[in-house]
Coordinates of C-alpha atoms in Angstrom, one line a residue:
M119 CA 78.4 -29.0 21.1
K120 CA 76.4 -31.3 23.4
K121 CA 73.1 -30.2 21.8
L122 CA 74.5 -30.9 18.4
Q123 CA 75.4 -34.4 19.5
Q124 CA 71.9 -34.9 20.9
I125 CA 70.4 -33.8 17.5
L126 CA 72.7 -36.2 15.7
L127 CA 71.6 -39.0 18.0
L128 CA 67.9 -38.1 17.5
L129 CA 68.4 -38.2 13.7
T130 CA 70.1 -41.5 14.0
C131 CA 67.1 -42.9 15.8
I132 CA 64.8 -41.5 13.2
V133 CA 66.8 -43.3 10.5
V134 CA 66.6 -46.5 12.5
I135 CA 62.9 -46.2 12.9
A136 CA 62.5 -45.4 9.2
T137 CA 64.5 -48.5 8.3
G138 CA 62.2 -50.6 10.4
A139 CA 59.2 -49.0 8.7
I140 CA 60.6 -49.8 5.2
Q141 CA 61.5 -53.4 6.2
R142 CA 58.1 -54.1 7.8
D143 CA 55.6 -52.1 5.6
G144 CA 57.6 -51.0 2.6
K145 CA 56.3 -47.4 3.2
I146 CA 57.5 -44.1 4.5
A147 CA 54.9 -41.5 5.6
G148 CA 52.2 -43.4 3.6
H149 CA 54.2 -43.5 0.4
D150 CA 54.6 -47.0 -1.0
L151 CA 58.1 -47.8 -2.0
Q152 CA 57.2 -50.8 -4.2
D153 CA 58.7 -51.1 -7.7
T154 CA 56.7 -49.3 -10.4
A155 CA 56.0 -52.7 -12.1
D156 CA 54.5 -54.1 -8.9
I157 CA 52.3 -51.0 -8.6
K158 CA 51.1 -51.4 -12.2
N159 CA 50.3 -55.1 -11.6
N160 CA 48.2 -54.2 -8.6
K161 CA 46.3 -51.4 -10.3
M162 CA 43.3 -53.5 -11.1
Q163 CA 43.1 -54.5 -7.5
T164 CA 43.1 -51.0 -6.2
D165 CA 40.7 -49.3 -8.7
T166 CA 38.4 -47.0 -6.7
M167 CA 35.3 -48.3 -8.5
H168 CA 34.6 -51.3 -10.7
T169 CA 31.6 -53.4 -11.6
L170 CA 31.5 -57.2 -11.4
D171 CA 29.8 -59.5 -14.0
D172 CA 26.7 -59.8 -11.9
G173 CA 26.3 -56.1 -11.7
T174 CA 27.7 -55.6 -8.2
V175 CA 29.5 -52.3 -7.8
V176 CA 32.7 -52.5 -5.7
I177 CA 34.2 -49.4 -4.0
N178 CA 37.8 -49.8 -3.0
T179 CA 38.9 -47.2 -0.4
T180 CA 42.6 -47.7 -0.7
A181 CA 43.1 -44.4 -2.5
L182 CA 40.1 -42.6 -1.0
G183 CA 41.1 -43.3 2.6
R184 CA 44.9 -43.2 2.4
D185 CA 44.8 -40.3 5.0
I186 CA 42.5 -42.2 7.4
S187 CA 44.5 -44.3 9.8
G188 CA 43.7 -46.9 12.4
Y189 CA 46.4 -47.7 15.0
G190 CA 48.7 -49.4 12.6
G191 CA 48.0 -47.2 9.5
P192 CA 45.4 -47.2 6.7
V193 CA 42.4 -49.6 7.0
P194 CA 41.2 -50.0 3.3
L195 CA 37.9 -51.6 2.7
E196 CA 35.9 -53.0 -0.3
I197 CA 32.3 -52.0 -0.2
H198 CA 29.9 -54.1 -2.3
L199 CA 26.6 -52.6 -3.5
Q200 CA 23.8 -54.2 -5.4
Q201 CA 20.8 -52.3 -6.6
G202 CA 22.0 -49.2 -4.8
R203 CA 22.3 -50.9 -1.4
V204 CA 25.3 -52.1 0.7
V205 CA 25.3 -55.9 0.7
S206 CA 28.8 -56.6 2.2
V207 CA 32.0 -54.9 3.4
R208 CA 35.3 -56.6 3.3
A209 CA 38.5 -55.5 5.0
L210 CA 41.6 -55.4 2.8
K211 CA 45.2 -56.0 4.0
N212 CA 46.2 -53.7 6.7
S213 CA 48.8 -53.3 9.5
E214 CA 46.4 -53.4 12.5
T215 CA 47.3 -55.8 15.3
P216 CA 45.1 -58.9 14.7
E217 CA 43.7 -59.0 18.3
F218 CA 42.5 -55.4 17.9
F219 CA 41.1 -55.8 14.4
N220 CA 39.2 -59.0 15.2
M221 CA 37.2 -56.9 17.8
V222 CA 36.3 -54.4 15.1
K223 CA 35.2 -56.9 12.3
P224 CA 31.5 -57.0 13.5
L225 CA 31.3 -53.3 12.6
L226 CA 31.6 -54.3 8.9
K227 CA 28.0 -55.6 8.9
S228 CA 26.6 -52.4 10.4
W229 CA 25.8 -50.8 7.0
N230 CA 24.3 -53.8 5.2
G231 CA 21.0 -53.1 3.5
R232 CA 21.4 -49.4 3.5
T233 CA 21.7 -47.0 0.6
P234 CA 24.9 -44.9 0.6
D235 CA 22.8 -41.9 1.6
E236 CA 21.2 -43.7 4.5
A237 CA 24.4 -45.3 5.6
L238 CA 26.2 -41.9 5.6
K239 CA 23.6 -40.6 8.1
M240 CA 24.1 -43.5 10.5
K241 CA 26.0 -43.0 13.8
V242 CA 28.2 -46.0 14.3
D243 CA 30.1 -46.1 17.6
A244 CA 33.7 -47.2 18.0
V245 CA 34.4 -50.6 19.7
S246 CA 35.7 -50.1 23.2
G247 CA 39.3 -51.3 23.5
A248 CA 39.9 -50.8 19.7
T249 CA 39.1 -47.2 19.2
F250 CA 41.8 -46.4 16.6
S251 CA 41.0 -49.4 14.5
S252 CA 37.3 -48.6 14.7
R253 CA 37.9 -45.0 13.6
G254 CA 39.8 -46.3 10.6
V255 CA 37.0 -48.6 9.5
I256 CA 34.3 -46.0 10.1
G257 CA 36.3 -43.3 8.3
N258 CA 36.9 -45.5 5.3
M259 CA 33.2 -46.5 5.1
Q260 CA 32.2 -42.8 5.2
R261 CA 34.7 -41.9 2.5
G262 CA 33.7 -44.8 0.3
L263 CA 30.0 -44.3 0.7
A264 CA 30.4 -40.6 -0.1
Y265 CA 32.2 -41.5 -3.3
A266 CA 29.5 -43.9 -4.2
D267 CA 26.9 -41.2 -3.5
K268 CA 28.8 -38.7 -5.7
K269 CA 29.8 -36.7 -2.7
A270 CA 33.5 -37.4 -2.7
A271 CA 34.4 -33.8 -3.6
E272 CA 32.7 -32.6 -0.4
Q273 CA 35.0 -34.8 1.7
A274 CA 37.9 -32.9 3.5
L275 CA 41.4 -34.2 2.7
V276 CA 42.2 -34.0 6.4
S277 CA 39.8 -35.7 8.8
K278 CA 37.6 -33.3 10.9
P279 CA 38.2 -33.2 14.6
D280 CA 36.2 -35.7 16.6
L281 CA 36.1 -33.8 19.9
N282 CA 34.9 -36.7 22.0
A283 CA 35.4 -37.0 25.8
K284 CA 38.3 -39.4 25.5
L285 CA 40.3 -37.2 23.2
I286 CA 39.6 -34.0 25.2
F287 CA 40.5 -35.5 28.6
G288 CA 43.4 -37.5 27.3
L289 CA 44.8 -34.3 25.7
L290 CA 44.2 -32.3 28.9
V291 CA 46.1 -34.8 31.0
A292 CA 48.9 -35.0 28.5
L293 CA 49.2 -31.2 28.5
M294 CA 49.1 -31.1 32.3
G295 CA 52.0 -33.6 32.5
A296 CA 53.9 -31.7 29.8
I297 CA 53.6 -28.2 31.4
L298 CA 52.8 -28.1 35.1
P299 CA 55.8 -30.1 36.4
L300 CA 58.0 -27.5 34.8
F301 CA 56.7 -24.9 37.3
L302 CA 54.9 -26.9 40.1
K303 CA 56.9 -28.9 42.5
N304 CA 54.2 -30.4 44.8
K305 CA 54.0 -34.0 46.2
R306 CA 50.2 -34.0 46.2
Y307 CA 50.0 -32.8 42.6
R308 CA 52.6 -35.3 41.7
I309 CA 50.4 -38.1 43.0
L310 CA 47.4 -36.7 41.2
Q311 CA 49.3 -36.6 37.9
L312 CA 50.5 -40.2 38.3
I313 CA 46.9 -41.3 38.9
L314 CA 45.6 -39.4 35.9
N315 CA 48.4 -40.9 33.7
V316 CA 47.4 -44.4 34.7
V317 CA 43.6 -44.0 34.7
V318 CA 43.1 -41.6 31.8
L319 CA 46.1 -42.0 29.5
G320 CA 46.6 -45.7 30.2
F321 CA 43.4 -47.6 30.9
W322 CA 40.9 -45.2 29.3
C323 CA 42.7 -43.8 26.3
G324 CA 45.3 -46.4 25.7
S325 CA 47.8 -43.6 24.9
F326 CA 51.4 -44.3 25.3
L327 CA 54.7 -44.3 23.3
S328 CA 56.1 -47.6 22.0
W329 CA 58.2 -49.0 19.2
S330 CA 55.1 -50.2 17.5
L331 CA 53.7 -46.6 17.5
F332 CA 57.0 -45.1 16.2
V333 CA 57.2 -47.6 13.2
N334 CA 53.5 -47.2 12.5
F335 CA 53.7 -43.4 12.4
M336 CA 56.9 -43.5 10.3
A337 CA 55.4 -46.0 7.8
N338 CA 51.9 -44.5 7.4
G339 CA 52.1 -40.9 8.6
V340 CA 50.1 -39.3 11.4
N341 CA 46.4 -38.7 11.3
I342 CA 46.6 -35.4 13.3
W343 CA 43.3 -35.0 15.1
P344 CA 43.0 -38.6 16.6
S345 CA 46.7 -38.5 17.5
L346 CA 46.9 -35.1 19.3
T347 CA 47.6 -36.7 22.7
L348 CA 50.3 -38.9 21.2
I349 CA 51.8 -35.9 19.4
V350 CA 52.1 -34.1 22.7
M351 CA 53.8 -37.1 24.2
L352 CA 56.2 -37.3 21.2
V353 CA 57.2 -33.7 21.7
V354 CA 57.9 -34.2 25.4
A355 CA 59.9 -37.4 24.8
F356 CA 62.1 -36.2 21.9
I357 CA 62.1 -32.4 22.0
Y358 CA 62.2 -31.6 25.7
P359 CA 65.6 -33.3 26.2
L360 CA 67.1 -30.9 23.7
F361 CA 66.4 -28.2 26.2
G362 CA 67.8 -30.0 29.2
K363 CA 64.7 -31.8 30.3
K364 CA 66.0 -35.4 30.2
N365 CA 63.8 -38.3 31.2
Y366 CA 60.8 -35.9 31.3
Y367 CA 58.3 -38.2 29.4
C368 CA 59.2 -41.3 31.5
T369 CA 58.9 -39.3 34.7
N370 CA 55.8 -37.2 34.1
L371 CA 53.7 -38.8 31.4
C372 CA 54.3 -42.5 30.8
P373 CA 51.4 -44.5 32.2
C374 CA 53.6 -47.6 32.8
G375 CA 56.2 -45.6 34.7
S376 CA 53.4 -43.8 36.6
L377 CA 51.9 -47.1 37.7
Q378 CA 55.2 -48.4 38.9
D379 CA 55.8 -45.2 40.9
L380 CA 52.4 -45.5 42.5
A381 CA 53.1 -49.1 43.5
A382 CA 56.4 -48.0 45.0
K383 CA 54.7 -45.3 47.1
I384 CA 52.2 -47.8 48.5
S385 CA 54.8 -50.3 49.8
R386 CA 57.4 -49.5 52.4
Q387 CA 59.2 -52.7 52.1
K388 CA 62.0 -52.7 49.4
W389 CA 64.4 -55.3 48.3
H390 CA 68.0 -54.4 48.5
I391 CA 69.8 -54.8 45.1
S392 CA 73.6 -54.5 45.1
Q393 CA 75.2 -52.0 42.7
R394 CA 77.0 -55.0 41.0
L395 CA 73.6 -56.6 40.2
V396 CA 72.2 -53.3 39.0
K397 CA 75.1 -52.9 36.6
R398 CA 74.6 -56.4 35.3
L399 CA 70.9 -55.9 34.8
N400 CA 71.6 -52.6 33.0
L401 CA 74.0 -54.4 30.7
V402 CA 71.3 -57.0 30.0
R403 CA 68.9 -54.1 29.0
Q404 CA 71.5 -52.7 26.7
W405 CA 72.2 -56.0 24.9
L406 CA 68.5 -56.7 24.7
F407 CA 68.0 -53.4 23.0
I408 CA 70.8 -54.1 20.5
V409 CA 69.4 -57.5 19.6
L410 CA 65.9 -56.2 19.1
I411 CA 67.1 -53.4 16.9
L412 CA 69.1 -55.8 14.8
L413 CA 66.0 -58.0 14.4
M414 CA 64.0 -55.0 13.2
I415 CA 66.5 -53.4 10.8
T416 CA 67.4 -56.7 9.2
G417 CA 63.7 -57.6 8.7
I418 CA 64.0 -60.8 10.7
S419 CA 61.3 -60.1 13.3
F420 CA 59.0 -57.3 14.3
E421 CA 56.8 -59.4 16.6
W422 CA 58.7 -58.2 19.7
M423 CA 57.0 -54.8 19.4
D424 CA 53.7 -56.4 20.3
Y425 CA 55.1 -57.6 23.6
E426 CA 56.1 -54.3 25.1
V427 CA 54.2 -54.1 28.4
F428 CA 52.4 -50.9 27.5
S429 CA 49.6 -52.6 25.6
A430 CA 48.5 -54.4 28.9
F431 CA 46.6 -51.2 29.7
I432 CA 44.2 -52.0 26.9
V433 CA 43.0 -55.0 28.9
T434 CA 40.1 -56.0 26.6
S435 CA 42.4 -56.7 23.7
A436 CA 45.9 -57.2 25.1
N437 CA 47.8 -60.4 24.4
V438 CA 47.7 -62.8 27.4
V439 CA 51.5 -62.9 27.6
V440 CA 51.6 -59.1 27.8
L441 CA 49.0 -59.1 30.5
I442 CA 51.0 -61.6 32.5
I443 CA 54.2 -59.5 32.0
G444 CA 52.2 -56.5 33.1
V445 CA 51.1 -58.2 36.4
I446 CA 54.6 -59.3 37.1
V447 CA 56.0 -55.8 36.6
F448 CA 53.3 -54.3 38.8
V449 CA 54.0 -56.8 41.6
L450 CA 57.8 -56.2 41.4
S451 CA 57.2 -52.5 41.5
F452 CA 56.1 -52.8 45.2
F453 CA 59.6 -53.9 46.1
I454 CA 61.9 -52.6 43.3
P455 CA 61.6 -49.0 42.0
R456 CA 60.6 -49.0 38.3
P457 CA 61.9 -52.5 37.5
Y458 CA 60.6 -52.5 33.9
C459 CA 61.9 -49.0 33.1
R460 CA 65.3 -49.5 34.6
F461 CA 66.1 -53.0 33.4
V462 CA 64.0 -53.9 30.3
C463 CA 62.1 -51.1 28.5
P464 CA 63.2 -50.9 24.8
T465 CA 61.3 -47.7 24.3
G466 CA 62.9 -46.1 27.4
T467 CA 66.3 -47.2 26.1
L468 CA 65.7 -45.4 22.9
F469 CA 65.0 -42.2 24.9
R470 CA 68.1 -42.8 26.9
F471 CA 70.1 -43.1 23.7
T472 CA 68.9 -39.8 22.3
E473 CA 69.6 -38.2 25.7
K474 CA 73.2 -39.6 25.9
R475 CA 72.2 -41.6 29.0
W476 CA 72.8 -45.0 27.4

């Protein structure tokens, strides 16, 4: 009976996230929910290839790259070719975080002056701090150039695995956190896992679960290979509790929780907080969660998702306000065990709700 209740709570959360995706992006799993009339009116703007009056050939990757996602979803481009060479590339409307995408925009000039065949052979590196957005741009360019070069039929419908060091080590650390603590109870290993979570998953890979990620995945679907580490985290967070492993993700994988735990281990001085104050702070967390969910499902505001503290790990592109919040949380962690997790975290509260630990 308890497991059935947990499943129902999990389904409720999925419905809430789906509602947020529809309100914000008008899509579910990449399927546009616009009216047929709206789609027809926009057809001319999304034609895969058309020619302008001056002879410029324009490739629109909206349809070609619908399965290629950045962090926030598809990253469609318009590729302009004159006399068989790329003259400009323009980013179309997307759901990427502006701070991240502004870092990636210089990439759009990388292919200028090349023929499609030459451009396809180029090795363009992702921008540090905006890896997912970079992959979205590079993937759309390759798909569009292949189409222009009459090679679209050779493109795989599912992106090929990019087995770079970041993906391999991030996935390895996530699997360690997902499996080893089930069998290994060792303080030294525990500290090692916490450090790896912070350094590899947090600062290097920028891999963590957040409301922004949930809504993005729900709206645009999941690009499997680049998201393998996140998929492992999602399984741990939502499936493990069904088998009695409550709070497993927050304890063993979350980079933010790991950083707070490490800070607590360093400091011996702790502030005493009365049970009465703890209850009041817990009530504040619950009401904050309710308000934020109402803002999302009513379509009033989604901006709060960008201010969850997790994005502070991506220092090069994080919002200044988020960085400040991150520093405050880190300092408080020396004196109060997991202050953000216990008294603020909207993502953690979602996990608590699905686990009946509200």
